[in-house]
C-alpha cells in the first residue's frame, strides 16, 4: 500500500511544470501532504490492530498449538516442552468408536439443536415484543423497561435465581406447577436432572437472550416509515400481510446480523450450564463448550480440549462465512 | 476488497466468541503488597462466612505476631478444585492455599507448589512433629511432598438418635446388611400421604468428590480397586461395580434415600436433612460444627458399616485418609511471609484452636493430646483414620479419577431419581469413566 503512496507522489512530481514562476509556492507541498495522508489511516488503525493481535489472534494461535501437543499437569508450568503429538488429539476427539469421540459427536448434535431452539424462540419473542411495542399506547415505556430486565440483570445472578426456582423439592417452578396447579399429580419432576435439564437450560437461555433480539429489532423497526404501513392498510393489506411484506423485508439486514450473533453466542454457551449444573452437566444437557471445559480442566487433557476448540472454531468459521456470503443481504455491510 | 474484509471480520468475530469461553475463572486474585499475603482457605465451617469467622482470630494472632496481614478468601468445595486448577494454569494464585489432601499428588505434578524441604520444612518443625498417616498424604511416595497436613478427617456414620429410638433401633448398624435393614425401618411416611417423607439415609448425590470417596471405599470393601498393580484403571471391574451398585441402590433399589438428594451438591445440605429429621443416617467427616451451630444434640456416631463385622485388610476400609493440606504457591512474591503463615497454622497452639473450631483432627502429635480431642466423636474419627483408612490412590491422575468416578455416580443418582438404574447402567457408566481415564493416562 505504501508503494501506491510513493507512486502517487511520483505522479505529482512528474506533473510539475518545468518552469516554475513561484519556486516556494504550493507546487512542492502536495507530494508530502499526500504521503502523510496515506500513512495516517494505518497509524490510526495500528493500536487496534496490535491489541487485536495480542488479545485475540495470539491466544487463538496458542490454542491451535495446544491442540497439537500433549499438555497435561505434568508439563503445564513448562508447556513449551510439552511433546508434539501431531493429529493425535484430533484423532482421539473424532474417533466415533471411542467414548470421547461418541461424546463429542452427540454433544455437537445436541448443541446444534439447542442453538436452533434458543435462537428460534428468542427471535420469535423478540420480534413479537418489538412489533407490539412499535405502536403507541399508554404504558409502552414501562413495558419496554420491563422487557429489558433479563438483559440488564447480570447473567450469573439471573441463572442462579433460575437454579433455585428449578430445584425439585423447594423450587418455585414445582411450587406453581405441582402444588398450585396440580399439573403432574403426585409426581414432582426434576428440572435440573435427566432429560428435563435440556429444556430447563433452553428456558433460561431464551429468558436471557430474547430481550437482546427485542432491542435490536425494535431499533430496526424505528427505521420503517409509518406511511408504508398506512398505504398498505389503505390497499386492504391484513396485519399479517403487512408484517410479511413490509416489516420482515425492511428489517432483513438487522435480522441477518442478529441471527448470526445470537447463533454464535448460543453455540458457545458456557455460563448457563456451568451455573445451573456445576462443573459437570447432566449427560442429556452437555453442550460443546462445557464438554471442552470438562476435557481440559476435569481430565486435565488440554490437548484434547484444544483440539475440540479448534474443530469448533473451524466449524463456526465456515458457518459464518457461508452465512455472510449466502444469507446476508448483499448490501448489508453498506447499511 | 469487500470479500476479504467480510471473511476477516467473520474470522475475528468467530475467534473472539470461540475464545471468550476460555475466559472463565481466574484473573481476580488480589495483588498482595509486601506486608500482605493472600490465603485461600477451604470451607471448614457451616458456611463460607462461618469458616472465615472461625479463622479470623488465628489470622489476627498471626498479624500481631509477625506484622504480616492476610487477605483471606474462603472457597466452597464445589469451586475449590477448579479455582486451584485455574491458579495453576495461569500461574497467578494466592501465596498460601488449602488443598484436599487427595489432590496432593496431582497438584504436586504440576510443579506449581513449593517443595516441603529446606526453609519451609524447618519452619514447620520437621516431619516428625506430624502424625505420619497425615504426613504421607503430602505427595507421591518417594518424592519431596509439596503440601503440609493442616486438618485431619475421616468418614464416620452419624445418626439421629431420636429417630433411632422411635424406630426401635438400639444400636448403630455394623454390617452393610444391617445398615440397609435399619435404613428401611427408618424410611417412613409420617403424614399419611402414601409417600415417604422421612428417609433412612441421606447423601449429597451431586457431590463429585464425596461420590468418588464412596467409589473407593465401597470398591475396597467388595474386594476391588480403582487401579490394578500396573496402574491401569479398573473402575468397571466386577467388585467395583458391585461397590458402586450398593451405594446407588440406596436410592434406586432399597428406596431409603430421597430422590431429591440427587440434586444436593453440598455436604452441609445432607447435614440439614439429619438435623431437620428428614433423614436418619449419613456418612460425614466433620458435621459437629453444624450440629453445634444449630444446637442439635440428638446425634450419635459409629463406624461406617463393613460387609462383615470381622472384615480385615482392604475389606475393612471405612474411609480414605481424609484431610486438608496446605501448600505454598511457587509463584508467591512473598514466599518468606507465606512460609511464616504455614508454620503458624501448623503450630501446636493453632492446631488446637483451629481443629477445635472445625471439629477436625489435629495433624501434629502434641496437639492431638489436648483435652478437646478426647471426646467420643473424635475417638471414633481417630479409630477410623488410624485403623480403617487407606489413602486414595497416590497417583498423578488422582484428580481426574475423582472427577470421572464421582461424575459417573452423580449421573447414576440422577438416573435413579428420574427413572430406574440397572446393573448394566452402572457397568456402562463406570466403563465410560474407565475409558476416559485410560485415554487421559
CSV table of N, CA, C and O in Angstrom, one decimal, chain A residues 1 52 56-57 59-60 72-77 99-100 156 166-169 186 190-194 261 264-265 268 270 274 277 279-283 289 292-293 295 297-302 309 312-313 316-317 320-321 324-325 330 333-334, chain B residues 1-3 6-7 9-19 21 24 81-82 85-86 88-89 106-107 109-112 195 208 258-263 273 278 396-397 399-400 403-404 407 410-411 414 417-418 431-432 435-436 439-440:
chain,number,residue,atom,x,y,z
A,1,UNK,N,0.8,-1.2,0.0
A,1,UNK,CA,0.0,0.0,0.0
A,1,UNK,C,0.9,1.3,0.0
A,1,UNK,O,0.5,2.2,-0.6
A,52,UNK,N,-5.7,-6.3,18.9
A,52,UNK,CA,-6.4,-7.5,18.3
A,52,UNK,C,-5.5,-8.7,18.2
A,52,UNK,O,-5.8,-9.8,18.6
A,56,UNK,N,-6.7,-11.4,20.7
A,56,UNK,CA,-7.5,-12.4,20.1
A,56,UNK,C,-6.6,-13.4,19.3
A,56,UNK,O,-6.7,-14.6,19.5
A,57,UNK,N,-5.9,-12.8,18.3
A,57,UNK,CA,-5.2,-13.7,17.4
A,57,UNK,C,-4.1,-14.5,18.1
A,57,UNK,O,-3.9,-15.7,17.9
A,59,UNK,N,-3.7,-15.5,21.5
A,59,UNK,CA,-4.2,-16.6,22.2
A,59,UNK,C,-4.9,-17.7,21.3
A,59,UNK,O,-4.8,-18.9,21.6
A,60,UNK,N,-5.5,-17.2,20.2
A,60,UNK,CA,-6.1,-18.2,19.3
A,60,UNK,C,-5.0,-19.1,18.7
A,60,UNK,O,-5.2,-20.4,18.7
A,72,UNK,N,-0.6,-31.7,29.7
A,72,UNK,CA,-1.2,-32.2,31.0
A,72,UNK,C,-0.6,-31.5,32.2
A,72,UNK,O,0.2,-30.6,32.0
A,73,UNK,N,-1.0,-31.9,33.4
A,73,UNK,CA,-0.5,-31.2,34.5
A,73,UNK,C,1.0,-31.4,34.7
A,73,UNK,O,1.7,-30.7,35.4
A,74,UNK,N,1.5,-32.5,34.0
A,74,UNK,CA,2.9,-32.8,34.2
A,74,UNK,C,3.8,-31.8,33.5
A,74,UNK,O,5.0,-31.6,33.9
A,75,UNK,N,3.3,-31.1,32.5
A,75,UNK,CA,4.1,-30.2,31.8
A,75,UNK,C,3.5,-28.8,31.7
A,75,UNK,O,3.9,-28.0,30.9
A,76,UNK,N,2.4,-28.6,32.5
A,76,UNK,CA,1.6,-27.4,32.4
A,76,UNK,C,2.4,-26.1,32.6
A,76,UNK,O,2.3,-25.1,31.9
A,77,UNK,N,3.3,-26.2,33.7
A,77,UNK,CA,4.0,-24.9,34.0
A,77,UNK,C,5.2,-24.8,33.1
A,77,UNK,O,5.9,-23.8,33.1
A,99,UNK,N,-15.2,-43.6,23.5
A,99,UNK,CA,-16.1,-42.9,24.4
A,99,UNK,C,-16.0,-41.4,24.2
A,99,UNK,O,-17.0,-40.7,24.2
A,100,UNK,N,-14.8,-40.9,24.0
A,100,UNK,CA,-14.6,-39.5,23.9
A,100,UNK,C,-15.2,-39.0,22.5
A,100,UNK,O,-15.9,-38.0,22.5
A,156,UNK,N,-25.0,-14.2,35.7
A,156,UNK,CA,-24.9,-15.2,36.8
A,156,UNK,C,-26.0,-15.1,37.8
A,156,UNK,O,-26.5,-16.1,38.3
A,166,UNK,N,-35.7,-23.9,39.8
A,166,UNK,CA,-35.9,-25.2,39.2
A,166,UNK,C,-35.6,-26.4,40.2
A,166,UNK,O,-35.8,-27.5,39.9
A,167,UNK,N,-35.2,-26.0,41.5
A,167,UNK,CA,-34.9,-27.1,42.5
A,167,UNK,C,-36.2,-27.9,42.7
A,167,UNK,O,-37.3,-27.4,42.8
A,168,UNK,N,-36.0,-29.2,42.7
A,168,UNK,CA,-37.1,-30.2,42.7
A,168,UNK,C,-38.0,-30.1,43.9
A,168,UNK,O,-39.2,-30.0,43.9
A,169,UNK,N,-37.3,-30.0,45.1
A,169,UNK,CA,-38.0,-30.1,46.3
A,169,UNK,C,-38.7,-28.8,46.7
A,169,UNK,O,-39.8,-28.7,47.1
A,186,UNK,N,-49.1,-36.5,41.6
A,186,UNK,CA,-48.3,-36.7,42.8
A,186,UNK,C,-46.8,-36.5,42.5
A,186,UNK,O,-46.0,-36.4,43.4
A,190,UNK,N,-38.1,-33.5,38.2
A,190,UNK,CA,-36.7,-32.9,38.4
A,190,UNK,C,-36.5,-32.0,37.1
A,190,UNK,O,-36.7,-32.5,36.0
A,191,UNK,N,-36.1,-30.8,37.3
A,191,UNK,CA,-35.9,-29.9,36.1
A,191,UNK,C,-34.4,-29.8,35.8
A,191,UNK,O,-34.0,-29.4,34.7
A,192,UNK,N,-33.5,-30.1,36.8
A,192,UNK,CA,-32.1,-30.0,36.6
A,192,UNK,C,-31.4,-31.3,36.4
A,192,UNK,O,-30.2,-31.4,36.4
A,193,UNK,N,-32.2,-32.4,36.4
A,193,UNK,CA,-31.6,-33.7,36.2
A,193,UNK,C,-32.3,-34.4,35.0
A,193,UNK,O,-33.4,-34.1,34.7
A,194,UNK,N,-31.6,-35.3,34.4
A,194,UNK,CA,-32.2,-36.1,33.3
A,194,UNK,C,-32.6,-35.3,32.1
A,194,UNK,O,-32.0,-34.2,31.9
A,261,UNK,N,-25.2,-13.4,15.2
A,261,UNK,CA,-24.6,-13.1,16.5
A,261,UNK,C,-25.2,-14.0,17.6
A,261,UNK,O,-24.5,-14.6,18.4
A,264,UNK,N,-24.0,-17.6,17.3
A,264,UNK,CA,-22.6,-17.8,17.7
A,264,UNK,C,-22.6,-17.8,19.3
A,264,UNK,O,-21.9,-18.7,19.9
A,265,UNK,N,-23.3,-16.9,19.9
A,265,UNK,CA,-23.3,-16.8,21.3
A,265,UNK,C,-23.9,-18.1,21.9
A,265,UNK,O,-23.4,-18.7,22.9
A,268,UNK,N,-21.8,-21.3,21.6
A,268,UNK,CA,-20.7,-21.3,22.5
A,268,UNK,C,-21.1,-21.2,24.0
A,268,UNK,O,-20.3,-21.0,24.9
A,270,UNK,N,-21.6,-21.2,27.7
A,270,UNK,CA,-20.9,-21.9,28.8
A,270,UNK,C,-21.5,-21.5,30.1
A,270,UNK,O,-21.7,-22.3,31.0
A,274,UNK,N,-22.9,-24.0,33.3
A,274,UNK,CA,-21.9,-24.0,34.4
A,274,UNK,C,-22.6,-23.6,35.7
A,274,UNK,O,-22.4,-24.2,36.7
A,277,UNK,N,-25.7,-26.3,36.5
A,277,UNK,CA,-25.4,-27.7,36.8
A,277,UNK,C,-24.0,-27.9,37.5
A,277,UNK,O,-23.7,-29.0,37.9
A,279,UNK,N,-19.7,-27.9,37.5
A,279,UNK,CA,-18.6,-28.2,36.5
A,279,UNK,C,-19.0,-29.3,35.5
A,279,UNK,O,-18.4,-29.4,34.4
A,280,UNK,N,-19.8,-30.2,36.0
A,280,UNK,CA,-20.2,-31.3,35.0
A,280,UNK,C,-21.7,-31.3,34.8
A,280,UNK,O,-22.5,-31.4,35.7
A,281,UNK,N,-22.1,-31.1,33.5
A,281,UNK,CA,-23.5,-31.0,33.2
A,281,UNK,C,-24.1,-32.5,33.1
A,281,UNK,O,-23.4,-33.4,32.9
A,282,UNK,N,-25.4,-32.6,33.3
A,282,UNK,CA,-26.0,-33.9,33.0
A,282,UNK,C,-25.8,-34.3,31.6
A,282,UNK,O,-25.6,-33.5,30.7
A,283,UNK,N,-25.7,-35.6,31.4
A,283,UNK,CA,-25.4,-36.1,30.0
A,283,UNK,C,-26.3,-35.5,29.0
A,283,UNK,O,-25.9,-35.2,27.9
A,289,UNK,N,-19.2,-26.3,24.7
A,289,UNK,CA,-18.2,-25.6,25.5
A,289,UNK,C,-18.0,-26.2,26.8
A,289,UNK,O,-16.8,-26.4,27.3
A,292,UNK,N,-15.7,-29.2,26.3
A,292,UNK,CA,-14.3,-28.8,26.2
A,292,UNK,C,-13.7,-28.5,27.5
A,292,UNK,O,-12.6,-28.8,27.9
A,293,UNK,N,-14.5,-27.8,28.4
A,293,UNK,CA,-14.0,-27.4,29.7
A,293,UNK,C,-13.8,-28.7,30.5
A,293,UNK,O,-12.7,-28.8,31.2
A,295,UNK,N,-13.1,-31.7,29.4
A,295,UNK,CA,-11.9,-32.4,28.9
A,295,UNK,C,-10.6,-31.7,29.3
A,295,UNK,O,-9.6,-32.3,29.7
A,297,UNK,N,-10.2,-29.2,31.9
A,297,UNK,CA,-10.0,-28.9,33.3
A,297,UNK,C,-10.4,-30.1,34.2
A,297,UNK,O,-10.0,-30.2,35.4
A,298,UNK,N,-11.3,-30.9,33.8
A,298,UNK,CA,-11.7,-32.1,34.6
A,298,UNK,C,-10.7,-33.2,34.4
A,298,UNK,O,-10.3,-33.8,35.3
A,299,UNK,N,-10.4,-33.5,33.1
A,299,UNK,CA,-9.5,-34.6,32.9
A,299,UNK,C,-8.0,-34.1,32.7
A,299,UNK,O,-7.1,-34.9,32.4
A,300,UNK,N,-7.8,-32.8,32.7
A,300,UNK,CA,-6.5,-32.2,32.5
A,300,UNK,C,-5.9,-32.6,31.2
A,300,UNK,O,-4.7,-32.8,31.1
A,301,UNK,N,-6.8,-32.8,30.2
A,301,UNK,CA,-6.3,-33.2,28.9
A,301,UNK,C,-6.4,-31.9,28.0
A,301,UNK,O,-7.3,-31.8,27.2
A,302,UNK,N,-5.5,-31.0,28.2
A,302,UNK,CA,-5.6,-29.7,27.5
A,302,UNK,C,-5.5,-29.9,26.0
A,302,UNK,O,-6.0,-29.1,25.2
A,309,UNK,N,-11.6,-27.4,20.6
A,309,UNK,CA,-11.8,-26.0,20.4
A,309,UNK,C,-11.5,-25.6,19.0
A,309,UNK,O,-12.2,-24.8,18.4
A,312,UNK,N,-14.3,-26.7,16.8
A,312,UNK,CA,-15.4,-25.8,17.0
A,312,UNK,C,-15.2,-24.5,16.2
A,312,UNK,O,-16.1,-24.0,15.5
A,313,UNK,N,-14.0,-24.0,16.3
A,313,UNK,CA,-13.6,-22.7,15.7
A,313,UNK,C,-13.8,-22.8,14.1
A,313,UNK,O,-14.4,-22.0,13.5
A,316,UNK,N,-17.5,-23.1,13.2
A,316,UNK,CA,-18.2,-21.8,13.3
A,316,UNK,C,-17.7,-20.8,12.2
A,316,UNK,O,-18.5,-20.0,11.7
A,317,UNK,N,-16.4,-20.9,11.9
A,317,UNK,CA,-15.8,-20.0,10.9
A,317,UNK,C,-16.5,-20.3,9.5
A,317,UNK,O,-17.0,-19.4,8.8
A,320,UNK,N,-20.0,-19.2,9.5
A,320,UNK,CA,-20.2,-17.8,9.5
A,320,UNK,C,-19.9,-17.2,8.1
A,320,UNK,O,-20.6,-16.4,7.6
A,321,UNK,N,-18.8,-17.7,7.5
A,321,UNK,CA,-18.5,-17.3,6.1
A,321,UNK,C,-19.6,-17.6,5.1
A,321,UNK,O,-20.1,-16.8,4.4
A,324,UNK,N,-22.5,-15.3,5.9
A,324,UNK,CA,-22.3,-13.9,5.4
A,324,UNK,C,-22.4,-13.8,3.9
A,324,UNK,O,-23.0,-12.9,3.3
A,325,UNK,N,-21.8,-14.8,3.2
A,325,UNK,CA,-21.8,-14.7,1.7
A,325,UNK,C,-23.2,-15.1,1.1
A,325,UNK,O,-23.6,-14.5,0.1
A,330,UNK,N,-26.9,-8.6,0.2
A,330,UNK,CA,-25.6,-8.1,-0.4
A,330,UNK,C,-25.2,-6.7,0.1
A,330,UNK,O,-24.1,-6.4,0.3
A,333,UNK,N,-23.5,-4.7,4.5
A,333,UNK,CA,-22.4,-4.1,5.1
A,333,UNK,C,-22.3,-2.6,4.7
A,333,UNK,O,-21.4,-1.9,5.2
A,334,UNK,N,-23.2,-2.2,3.8
A,334,UNK,CA,-23.2,-0.8,3.5
A,334,UNK,C,-24.2,0.0,4.4
A,334,UNK,O,-24.3,1.2,4.3
B,1,UNK,N,-12.1,-5.9,-2.5
B,1,UNK,CA,-11.7,-5.7,-1.1
B,1,UNK,C,-12.8,-6.2,-0.2
B,1,UNK,O,-12.6,-6.5,1.0
B,2,UNK,N,-14.1,-6.2,-0.7
B,2,UNK,CA,-15.2,-6.4,0.2
B,2,UNK,C,-15.1,-7.9,0.8
B,2,UNK,O,-15.3,-8.1,2.0
B,3,UNK,N,-14.9,-8.8,-0.1
B,3,UNK,CA,-14.9,-10.2,0.4
B,3,UNK,C,-13.9,-10.5,1.4
B,3,UNK,O,-14.2,-11.1,2.5
B,6,UNK,N,-15.0,-9.1,4.6
B,6,UNK,CA,-16.0,-9.9,5.2
B,6,UNK,C,-15.5,-11.1,5.9
B,6,UNK,O,-15.8,-11.4,7.0
B,7,UNK,N,-14.6,-11.8,5.2
B,7,UNK,CA,-14.0,-13.0,5.7
B,7,UNK,C,-13.2,-12.7,7.0
B,7,UNK,O,-13.4,-13.4,8.0
B,9,UNK,N,-13.6,-10.1,9.0
B,9,UNK,CA,-14.5,-9.8,10.2
B,9,UNK,C,-15.2,-11.0,10.7
B,9,UNK,O,-15.3,-11.1,11.9
B,10,UNK,N,-15.6,-11.9,9.8
B,10,UNK,CA,-16.2,-13.1,10.3
B,10,UNK,C,-15.2,-13.9,11.2
B,10,UNK,O,-15.5,-14.4,12.2
B,11,UNK,N,-14.0,-14.0,10.7
B,11,UNK,CA,-12.9,-14.7,11.4
B,11,UNK,C,-12.7,-14.1,12.8
B,11,UNK,O,-12.7,-14.8,13.8
B,12,UNK,N,-12.6,-12.8,12.8
B,12,UNK,CA,-12.3,-12.1,14.1
B,12,UNK,C,-13.5,-12.3,15.0
B,12,UNK,O,-13.3,-12.6,16.2
B,13,UNK,N,-14.7,-12.2,14.5
B,13,UNK,CA,-15.9,-12.4,15.4
B,13,UNK,C,-15.9,-13.8,15.9
B,13,UNK,O,-16.2,-14.0,17.1
B,14,UNK,N,-15.7,-14.8,15.0
B,14,UNK,CA,-15.8,-16.2,15.4
B,14,UNK,C,-14.7,-16.5,16.4
B,14,UNK,O,-14.9,-17.1,17.5
B,15,UNK,N,-13.5,-16.0,16.2
B,15,UNK,CA,-12.4,-16.2,17.1
B,15,UNK,C,-12.7,-15.6,18.4
B,15,UNK,O,-12.5,-16.3,19.5
B,16,UNK,N,-13.2,-14.4,18.4
B,16,UNK,CA,-13.5,-13.8,19.7
B,16,UNK,C,-14.5,-14.5,20.5
B,16,UNK,O,-14.3,-14.8,21.7
B,17,UNK,N,-15.5,-15.0,19.8
B,17,UNK,CA,-16.6,-15.7,20.5
B,17,UNK,C,-16.1,-17.1,21.0
B,17,UNK,O,-16.4,-17.5,22.1
B,18,UNK,N,-15.4,-17.8,20.1
B,18,UNK,CA,-14.9,-19.1,20.4
B,18,UNK,C,-13.9,-19.1,21.6
B,18,UNK,O,-13.9,-19.9,22.5
B,19,UNK,N,-13.1,-18.0,21.6
B,19,UNK,CA,-12.1,-17.9,22.7
B,19,UNK,C,-12.7,-17.3,24.0
B,19,UNK,O,-12.1,-17.4,25.0
B,21,UNK,N,-14.9,-18.2,25.7
B,21,UNK,CA,-15.3,-19.2,26.7
B,21,UNK,C,-14.1,-19.6,27.6
B,21,UNK,O,-14.2,-20.2,28.7
B,24,UNK,N,-13.2,-17.9,31.5
B,24,UNK,CA,-13.9,-18.1,32.7
B,24,UNK,C,-12.9,-18.3,33.9
B,24,UNK,O,-11.9,-18.9,33.7
B,81,UNK,N,-11.4,-27.0,43.7
B,81,UNK,CA,-10.5,-27.7,42.7
B,81,UNK,C,-10.3,-26.9,41.5
B,81,UNK,O,-9.2,-26.7,41.0
B,82,UNK,N,-11.5,-26.4,40.9
B,82,UNK,CA,-11.4,-25.6,39.7
B,82,UNK,C,-10.6,-24.3,39.9
B,82,UNK,O,-9.9,-23.9,39.0
B,85,UNK,N,-7.0,-25.3,39.9
B,85,UNK,CA,-6.5,-25.6,38.6
B,85,UNK,C,-6.3,-24.3,37.8
B,85,UNK,O,-5.3,-24.1,37.0
B,86,UNK,N,-7.2,-23.3,37.9
B,86,UNK,CA,-7.1,-22.1,37.2
B,86,UNK,C,-5.9,-21.3,37.6
B,86,UNK,O,-5.1,-20.8,36.8
B,88,UNK,N,-3.2,-22.6,39.0
B,88,UNK,CA,-2.0,-23.4,38.5
B,88,UNK,C,-1.8,-23.1,37.0
B,88,UNK,O,-0.7,-22.8,36.6
B,89,UNK,N,-2.9,-23.1,36.2
B,89,UNK,CA,-2.8,-22.9,34.8
B,89,UNK,C,-2.2,-21.5,34.5
B,89,UNK,O,-1.4,-21.3,33.6
B,106,UNK,N,-1.6,-35.1,42.4
B,106,UNK,CA,-2.0,-34.5,41.2
B,106,UNK,C,-1.4,-33.1,41.1
B,106,UNK,O,-0.7,-32.7,40.1
B,107,UNK,N,-1.6,-32.3,42.2
B,107,UNK,CA,-1.1,-31.0,42.2
B,107,UNK,C,0.4,-30.9,42.3
B,107,UNK,O,1.0,-30.0,41.8
B,109,UNK,N,2.4,-32.8,40.8
B,109,UNK,CA,3.0,-33.0,39.4
B,109,UNK,C,3.0,-31.7,38.6
B,109,UNK,O,3.7,-31.6,37.6
B,110,UNK,N,2.2,-30.7,39.0
B,110,UNK,CA,2.1,-29.5,38.2
B,110,UNK,C,3.4,-28.7,38.4
B,110,UNK,O,3.8,-27.8,37.6
B,111,UNK,N,4.1,-28.9,39.5
B,111,UNK,CA,5.3,-28.2,39.8
B,111,UNK,C,4.9,-26.7,40.3
B,111,UNK,O,5.8,-25.9,40.3
B,112,UNK,N,3.7,-26.5,40.6
B,112,UNK,CA,3.3,-25.1,40.9
B,112,UNK,C,3.4,-24.8,42.4
B,112,UNK,O,3.3,-23.7,42.8
B,195,UNK,N,-46.5,-41.4,50.6
B,195,UNK,CA,-45.1,-41.2,50.1
B,195,UNK,C,-44.2,-41.0,51.3
B,195,UNK,O,-44.6,-40.3,52.3
B,208,UNK,N,-19.3,-34.5,43.5
B,208,UNK,CA,-18.4,-35.4,42.8
B,208,UNK,C,-17.4,-36.0,43.7
B,208,UNK,O,-17.1,-37.2,43.6
B,258,UNK,N,-33.8,-40.2,49.7
B,258,UNK,CA,-34.8,-39.4,48.9
B,258,UNK,C,-34.2,-39.1,47.5
B,258,UNK,O,-33.1,-38.7,47.4
B,259,UNK,N,-35.1,-39.2,46.5
B,259,UNK,CA,-34.6,-38.9,45.1
B,259,UNK,C,-34.1,-37.4,45.1
B,259,UNK,O,-33.2,-37.1,44.3
B,260,UNK,N,-34.6,-36.6,46.0
B,260,UNK,CA,-34.2,-35.1,46.0
B,260,UNK,C,-32.7,-35.0,46.3
B,260,UNK,O,-32.1,-34.0,45.9
B,261,UNK,N,-32.1,-36.0,47.0
B,261,UNK,CA,-30.7,-36.0,47.3
B,261,UNK,C,-29.8,-36.0,46.0
B,261,UNK,O,-28.7,-35.6,46.1
B,262,UNK,N,-30.4,-36.4,44.9
B,262,UNK,CA,-29.6,-36.4,43.7
B,262,UNK,C,-29.2,-35.0,43.2
B,262,UNK,O,-28.3,-34.8,42.4
B,263,UNK,N,-30.0,-34.0,43.8
B,263,UNK,CA,-29.6,-32.6,43.4
B,263,UNK,C,-28.7,-32.0,44.4
B,263,UNK,O,-28.2,-30.8,44.2
B,273,UNK,N,-30.6,-32.2,56.5
B,273,UNK,CA,-31.6,-33.3,56.4
B,273,UNK,C,-31.6,-34.1,57.7
B,273,UNK,O,-32.7,-34.5,58.2
B,278,UNK,N,-35.4,-35.1,58.4
B,278,UNK,CA,-35.8,-35.6,57.1
B,278,UNK,C,-35.1,-36.9,56.7
B,278,UNK,O,-35.5,-37.7,55.9
B,396,UNK,N,-0.6,-39.5,39.9
B,396,UNK,CA,-0.6,-38.2,39.4
B,396,UNK,C,-2.0,-37.8,38.9
B,396,UNK,O,-2.4,-36.7,38.9
B,397,UNK,N,-2.7,-38.8,38.4
B,397,UNK,CA,-4.1,-38.5,37.8
B,397,UNK,C,-5.2,-38.7,38.8
B,397,UNK,O,-6.3,-39.0,38.4
B,399,UNK,N,-6.8,-36.6,40.6
B,399,UNK,CA,-7.8,-35.6,40.4
B,399,UNK,C,-8.8,-36.0,39.3
B,399,UNK,O,-10.0,-35.9,39.5
B,400,UNK,N,-8.3,-36.5,38.2
B,400,UNK,CA,-9.1,-36.9,37.1
B,400,UNK,C,-9.9,-38.1,37.5
B,400,UNK,O,-11.1,-38.2,37.2
B,403,UNK,N,-12.8,-36.9,39.5
B,403,UNK,CA,-13.8,-36.3,38.6
B,403,UNK,C,-14.6,-37.3,37.9
B,403,UNK,O,-15.9,-37.3,37.8
B,404,UNK,N,-13.9,-38.3,37.3
B,404,UNK,CA,-14.6,-39.3,36.5
B,404,UNK,C,-15.5,-40.2,37.2
B,404,UNK,O,-16.7,-40.4,36.9
B,407,UNK,N,-18.4,-38.2,38.9
B,407,UNK,CA,-19.4,-37.7,38.0
B,407,UNK,C,-20.3,-38.9,37.5
B,407,UNK,O,-21.5,-38.8,37.3
B,410,UNK,N,-22.7,-39.4,40.2
B,410,UNK,CA,-23.7,-38.3,40.2
B,410,UNK,C,-24.7,-38.5,39.1
B,410,UNK,O,-25.9,-38.4,39.4
B,411,UNK,N,-24.3,-39.0,37.9
B,411,UNK,CA,-25.2,-39.2,36.8
B,411,UNK,C,-26.1,-40.4,37.1
B,411,UNK,O,-27.3,-40.5,36.7
B,414,UNK,N,-28.8,-39.3,39.4
B,414,UNK,CA,-29.8,-38.5,38.6
B,414,UNK,C,-30.7,-39.5,37.9
B,414,UNK,O,-31.9,-39.3,37.8
B,417,UNK,N,-33.1,-41.0,40.3
B,417,UNK,CA,-34.1,-40.1,40.8
B,417,UNK,C,-35.2,-39.9,39.7
B,417,UNK,O,-36.3,-39.6,40.1
B,418,UNK,N,-34.8,-40.0,38.4
B,418,UNK,CA,-35.8,-39.8,37.4
B,418,UNK,C,-36.3,-41.0,36.7
B,418,UNK,O,-37.1,-41.0,35.8
B,431,UNK,N,-17.7,-48.0,32.9
B,431,UNK,CA,-16.8,-48.3,31.8
B,431,UNK,C,-16.4,-47.0,31.0
B,431,UNK,O,-15.3,-46.8,30.6
B,432,UNK,N,-17.4,-46.2,30.8
B,432,UNK,CA,-17.2,-44.9,30.2
B,432,UNK,C,-16.1,-44.1,30.9
B,432,UNK,O,-15.1,-43.6,30.3
B,435,UNK,N,-12.7,-45.7,30.4
B,435,UNK,CA,-12.1,-45.4,29.1
B,435,UNK,C,-11.6,-44.0,29.0
B,435,UNK,O,-10.5,-43.8,28.5
B,436,UNK,N,-12.3,-43.1,29.7
B,436,UNK,CA,-11.8,-41.7,29.6
B,436,UNK,C,-10.5,-41.6,30.5
B,436,UNK,O,-9.6,-40.9,30.1
B,439,UNK,N,-7.7,-43.0,28.5
B,439,UNK,CA,-7.3,-42.1,27.4
B,439,UNK,C,-6.5,-40.9,28.0
B,439,UNK,O,-5.7,-40.3,27.3
B,440,UNK,N,-6.8,-40.6,29.2
B,440,UNK,CA,-6.1,-39.4,29.8
B,440,UNK,C,-4.7,-39.8,30.3
B,440,UNK,O,-3.9,-38.9,30.6
